[in-house]
Amino acid sequence: MASSDPDCLFCKIVAGVVPADIVARTDTAVAFRDIDPQAPTHILIVPVDHQPNVAATAAANPALAGSLFSMADSVARTEGIGERGYRLVANTGAGAQQSVFHAHLHLLGGRSFTWPPG
Ligand code: AMP
């Protein structure tokens, strides 16, 4: 049984209580467009199970954490950015600018990127 936090924004999106532009869904994960896109394609991949960050998801359920990367690649290909390349970001902790404390990957693509990131 997946855990859920009634005060968590992404749990509310997963449950359909807060609307979002959902692009993919499985029993265990949901992908939806970021409300403040930082690239032409900016999609969030979130597990249904509430954990505060992807490290916690990986500790609780390594297979689920791995499946987030598979879903990200699948969505990237559907969005037409799989060939050119894309960036996956998992801000982990407030010091890394994480603002929503429900595990998620950012899938970013459709523009050029620089390194190191800002
Ligand atoms: P992070 O700062 O890494 O925790 O990422 C959280 C992301 O959630 C940010 O990129 C926000 O723009 C995004 N976000 C916040 N509220 C919503 C929402 N209601 N629907 C979609 N994305 C959101």
XYZ file of N, CA and C and ligand atoms in Angstrom:
377
model
N 0.856 -1.192 0.000
C 0.000 0.000 0.000
C 0.888 1.236 0.000
N 0.681 2.107 -0.994
C 1.495 3.317 -1.079
C 1.115 4.279 0.035
N 2.136 4.926 0.624
C 1.847 5.928 1.640
C 1.507 7.253 0.969
N 0.764 8.078 1.693
C 0.322 9.363 1.178
C 0.315 10.363 2.318
N 0.604 11.627 1.978
C 0.601 12.703 2.975
C -0.484 13.693 2.574
N -1.505 13.875 3.410
C -2.628 14.741 3.028
C -2.228 16.196 2.798
N -1.063 16.587 3.317
C -0.611 17.978 3.143
C 0.350 18.146 1.970
N 0.619 17.047 1.251
C 1.629 17.085 0.182
C 0.987 17.435 -1.162
N 1.527 18.466 -1.826
C 1.007 18.897 -3.120
C 1.039 17.771 -4.155
N 2.152 17.054 -4.239
C 2.251 16.024 -5.282
C 1.356 14.825 -4.959
N 1.131 14.520 -3.674
C 0.150 13.483 -3.339
C -1.234 13.905 -3.815
N -1.537 15.199 -3.698
C -2.842 15.704 -4.147
C -2.954 15.623 -5.663
N -1.856 15.897 -6.379
C -1.878 15.762 -7.846
C -2.052 14.296 -8.231
N -1.315 13.415 -7.581
C -1.430 11.970 -7.859
C -2.868 11.497 -7.643
N -3.505 12.031 -6.600
C -4.875 11.615 -6.259
C -5.924 12.308 -7.116
N -5.504 13.313 -7.897
C -6.461 14.038 -8.731
C -7.183 15.153 -8.002
N -6.773 15.447 -6.779
C -7.409 16.509 -5.984
C -6.964 17.880 -6.483
N -5.693 17.983 -6.884
C -5.157 19.210 -7.499
C -4.934 18.893 -8.976
N -5.440 19.743 -9.877
C -5.299 19.451 -11.307
C -3.860 19.596 -11.787
N -3.524 18.813 -12.787
C -2.198 18.904 -13.411
C -2.326 18.366 -14.829
N -1.362 18.754 -15.667
C -1.330 18.278 -17.053
C -0.565 16.959 -17.082
N -1.277 15.874 -16.854
C -0.661 14.554 -16.728
C -0.379 13.985 -18.115
N 0.864 13.525 -18.324
C 1.269 12.986 -19.632
C 1.464 11.471 -19.603
N 1.623 10.895 -18.431
C 1.768 9.437 -18.325
C 1.423 9.015 -16.910
N 0.899 7.811 -16.799
C 0.539 7.296 -15.472
C 0.642 5.776 -15.476
N 1.206 5.227 -14.417
C 1.148 3.790 -14.164
C 0.544 3.612 -12.771
N 0.491 2.375 -12.309
C -0.021 2.135 -10.949
C 0.896 2.745 -9.895
N 2.160 2.970 -10.250
C 3.138 3.368 -9.231
C 3.780 4.738 -9.462
N 3.531 5.363 -10.610
C 4.170 6.654 -10.885
C 3.306 7.487 -11.824
N 3.501 8.810 -11.737
C 2.746 9.759 -12.557
C 3.729 10.782 -13.118
N 3.517 11.172 -14.376
C 4.326 12.215 -15.016
C 3.399 13.359 -15.406
N 3.772 14.575 -15.027
C 2.943 15.742 -15.362
C 3.842 16.950 -15.622
N 3.312 17.906 -16.405
C 4.106 19.072 -16.793
C 4.310 20.013 -15.605
N 5.555 20.507 -15.489
C 5.869 21.470 -14.437
C 5.106 22.762 -14.695
N 4.570 23.344 -13.634
C 3.751 24.551 -13.759
C 4.609 25.779 -14.096
N 5.909 25.692 -13.880
C 6.835 26.805 -14.140
C 8.010 26.273 -14.958
N 7.759 25.955 -16.238
C 8.754 25.228 -17.031
C 10.058 25.998 -17.220
N 11.158 25.275 -17.060
C 12.498 25.839 -17.228
C 13.125 25.420 -18.558
N 12.354 24.770 -19.394
C 12.792 24.328 -20.720
C 11.517 24.060 -21.526
N 11.640 24.008 -22.860
C 10.441 23.743 -23.667
C 9.693 22.484 -23.226
N 10.444 21.460 -22.850
C 9.831 20.288 -22.212
C 10.322 20.231 -20.773
N 9.406 20.287 -19.832
C 9.757 20.195 -18.404
C 8.641 19.409 -17.717
N 8.951 18.168 -17.436
C 7.964 17.231 -16.893
C 8.511 16.654 -15.595
N 7.632 16.488 -14.627
C 8.002 15.890 -13.345
C 7.549 14.439 -13.316
N 8.449 13.560 -12.877
C 8.145 12.134 -12.741
C 8.079 11.857 -11.242
N 6.929 11.461 -10.740
C 6.781 11.287 -9.296
C 6.216 9.898 -8.986
N 6.767 9.245 -7.965
C 6.162 7.983 -7.521
C 4.849 8.269 -6.792
N 3.924 7.349 -6.857
C 2.676 7.481 -6.100
C 2.990 7.443 -4.602
N 3.896 6.557 -4.211
C 4.249 6.389 -2.800
C 4.965 7.638 -2.281
N 4.462 8.218 -1.209
C 5.068 9.442 -0.670
C 6.348 9.135 0.074
N 7.436 9.693 -0.454
C 8.722 9.741 0.254
C 9.248 11.155 0.054
N 10.065 11.668 0.964
C 10.446 13.081 0.875
C 11.392 13.422 -0.266
N 12.103 12.430 -0.796
C 13.021 12.685 -1.913
C 13.361 11.349 -2.573
N 14.068 11.404 -3.707
C 14.325 10.169 -4.440
C 15.290 9.246 -3.697
N 16.147 9.810 -2.847
C 17.034 8.949 -2.061
C 16.214 8.072 -1.119
N 15.193 8.663 -0.522
C 14.318 7.901 0.374
C 13.525 6.859 -0.413
N 13.102 7.224 -1.633
C 12.416 6.236 -2.473
C 13.353 5.075 -2.795
N 14.598 5.393 -3.147
C 15.567 4.344 -3.482
C 15.831 3.435 -2.297
N 15.859 4.014 -1.094
C 16.092 3.208 0.109
C 14.894 2.314 0.408
N 13.690 2.855 0.206
C 12.477 2.103 0.541
C 12.139 1.071 -0.521
N 12.434 1.406 -1.789
C 11.990 0.553 -2.894
C 12.882 0.809 -4.117
N 14.038 0.141 -4.178
C 14.976 0.393 -5.271
C 14.357 0.186 -6.654
N 13.500 -0.805 -6.788
C 12.889 -1.065 -8.099
C 11.997 0.096 -8.522
N 11.272 0.653 -7.562
C 10.428 1.811 -7.874
C 11.284 2.992 -8.302
N 12.396 3.228 -7.583
C 13.281 4.335 -7.962
C 13.790 4.133 -9.385
N 14.183 2.914 -9.703
C 14.653 2.636 -11.065
C 13.573 2.858 -12.101
N 12.351 2.534 -11.747
C 11.254 2.669 -12.708
C 10.986 4.134 -13.052
N 11.362 5.052 -12.156
C 11.178 6.477 -12.460
C 12.055 6.875 -13.641
N 13.270 6.315 -13.701
C 14.165 6.614 -14.824
C 13.618 6.007 -16.116
N 13.056 4.816 -16.021
C 12.458 4.186 -17.211
C 11.284 5.010 -17.714
N 10.457 5.481 -16.787
C 9.319 6.298 -17.198
C 9.808 7.609 -17.810
N 10.839 8.212 -17.226
C 11.372 9.464 -17.770
C 11.838 9.259 -19.208
N 12.524 8.169 -19.482
C 13.002 7.926 -20.847
C 11.843 7.682 -21.791
N 10.851 6.953 -21.336
C 9.669 6.702 -22.157
C 8.958 8.011 -22.494
N 8.792 8.865 -21.493
C 8.136 10.159 -21.729
C 8.995 11.018 -22.647
N 10.317 11.004 -22.450
C 11.210 11.783 -23.315
C 11.034 11.374 -24.771
N 10.928 10.103 -25.014
C 10.761 9.628 -26.396
C 9.397 10.033 -26.947
N 8.381 9.937 -26.128
C 7.049 10.376 -26.561
C 7.040 11.870 -26.865
N 7.820 12.638 -26.100
C 7.877 14.097 -26.280
C 8.808 14.506 -27.416
N 9.528 13.521 -27.971
C 10.405 13.811 -29.109
C 11.773 14.356 -28.736
N 12.196 14.171 -27.479
C 13.502 14.670 -27.056
C 14.457 13.529 -26.708
N 14.047 12.313 -26.974
C 14.865 11.161 -26.600
C 16.150 11.059 -27.399
N 16.095 11.454 -28.672
C 17.273 11.319 -29.529
C 18.276 12.428 -29.278
N 17.794 13.653 -29.202
C 18.694 14.800 -29.013
C 19.355 14.769 -27.642
N 18.605 14.324 -26.675
C 19.130 14.263 -25.316
C 18.320 15.118 -24.381
N 18.379 14.768 -23.127
C 17.602 15.464 -22.107
C 18.357 15.431 -20.797
N 17.893 16.214 -19.860
C 18.530 16.267 -18.539
C 17.531 15.807 -17.484
N 17.990 14.939 -16.583
C 17.209 14.542 -15.422
C 17.834 15.175 -14.189
N 17.001 15.788 -13.359
C 17.468 16.454 -12.146
C 16.638 15.957 -10.975
N 17.310 15.681 -9.876
C 16.612 15.323 -8.637
C 17.175 16.191 -7.522
N 16.593 17.367 -7.350
C 17.004 18.228 -6.242
C 16.697 17.486 -4.943
N 17.698 17.336 -4.106
C 17.545 16.517 -2.893
C 17.976 17.330 -1.682
N 16.962 17.861 -0.988
C 17.226 18.683 0.183
C 17.124 20.164 -0.138
N 16.787 20.937 0.895
C 16.588 22.377 0.713
C 17.841 23.056 0.181
N 19.007 22.555 0.558
C 20.254 23.148 0.100
C 20.483 23.000 -1.385
N 19.765 22.081 -2.012
C 19.840 21.877 -3.463
C 18.619 22.461 -4.160
N 17.890 23.323 -3.435
C 16.722 24.018 -3.986
C 15.505 23.114 -4.158
N 15.474 21.962 -3.453
C 14.230 21.187 -3.464
C 13.160 22.008 -2.750
N 11.986 22.114 -3.368
C 10.906 22.919 -2.784
C 9.654 22.112 -2.483
N 9.486 20.976 -3.154
C 8.360 20.086 -2.875
C 8.948 18.771 -2.361
N 8.606 18.430 -1.128
C 9.269 17.302 -0.474
C 8.486 16.005 -0.656
N 8.282 15.703 -1.938
C 7.768 14.416 -2.417
C 8.703 14.053 -3.563
N 9.252 12.870 -3.526
C 10.257 12.462 -4.515
C 9.819 12.793 -5.936
N 10.750 13.300 -6.731
C 10.458 13.557 -8.149
C 11.738 13.725 -8.930
N 11.640 13.377 -10.210
C 12.666 13.700 -11.193
C 12.140 14.814 -12.064
N 13.004 15.781 -12.382
C 12.697 16.765 -13.416
C 13.232 16.216 -14.736
N 12.381 16.143 -15.747
C 12.798 15.810 -17.110
C 12.785 17.113 -17.904
N 13.968 17.514 -18.355
C 14.117 18.797 -19.050
C 14.696 18.538 -20.436
N 14.141 19.196 -21.437
C 14.668 19.022 -22.792
C 14.099 20.046 -23.742
N 14.613 19.994 -24.971
C 14.124 20.898 -26.002
C 14.935 22.168 -26.137
N 16.040 22.258 -25.400
C 16.960 23.400 -25.544
C 18.360 22.905 -25.221
N 19.358 23.775 -25.459
C 20.726 23.437 -25.093
C 20.925 23.657 -23.593
N 21.822 22.883 -23.021
C 22.134 23.004 -21.597
C 23.610 23.317 -21.425
N 23.935 23.874 -20.293
C 25.336 24.135 -19.971
C 25.728 23.303 -18.763
N 27.029 23.191 -18.550
C 27.565 22.488 -17.383
C 28.753 23.256 -16.861
N 28.898 23.509 -15.584
C 28.038 23.041 -14.497
C 26.690 23.763 -14.473
N 25.694 23.100 -13.867
C 24.369 23.715 -13.761
C 24.395 24.859 -12.747
N 23.446 25.743 -12.847
C 23.382 26.875 -11.916
C 22.835 26.484 -10.564
P 11.803 21.080 -6.658
O 12.076 22.549 -6.449
O 12.983 20.325 -7.210
O 11.254 20.472 -5.400
O 10.707 20.978 -7.801
C 9.347 21.231 -7.562
C 8.754 21.630 -8.861
O 7.345 21.570 -8.732
C 9.078 23.056 -9.336
O 9.757 23.011 -10.572
C 7.705 23.724 -9.453
O 7.609 24.598 -10.548
C 6.797 22.517 -9.593
N 5.420 22.743 -9.184
C 4.979 23.388 -8.073
N 3.633 23.363 -8.016
C 3.203 22.683 -9.124
C 1.936 22.329 -9.627
N 0.778 22.650 -8.990
N 1.872 21.641 -10.801
C 3.015 21.326 -11.455
N 4.248 21.617 -11.020
C 4.357 22.302 -9.869
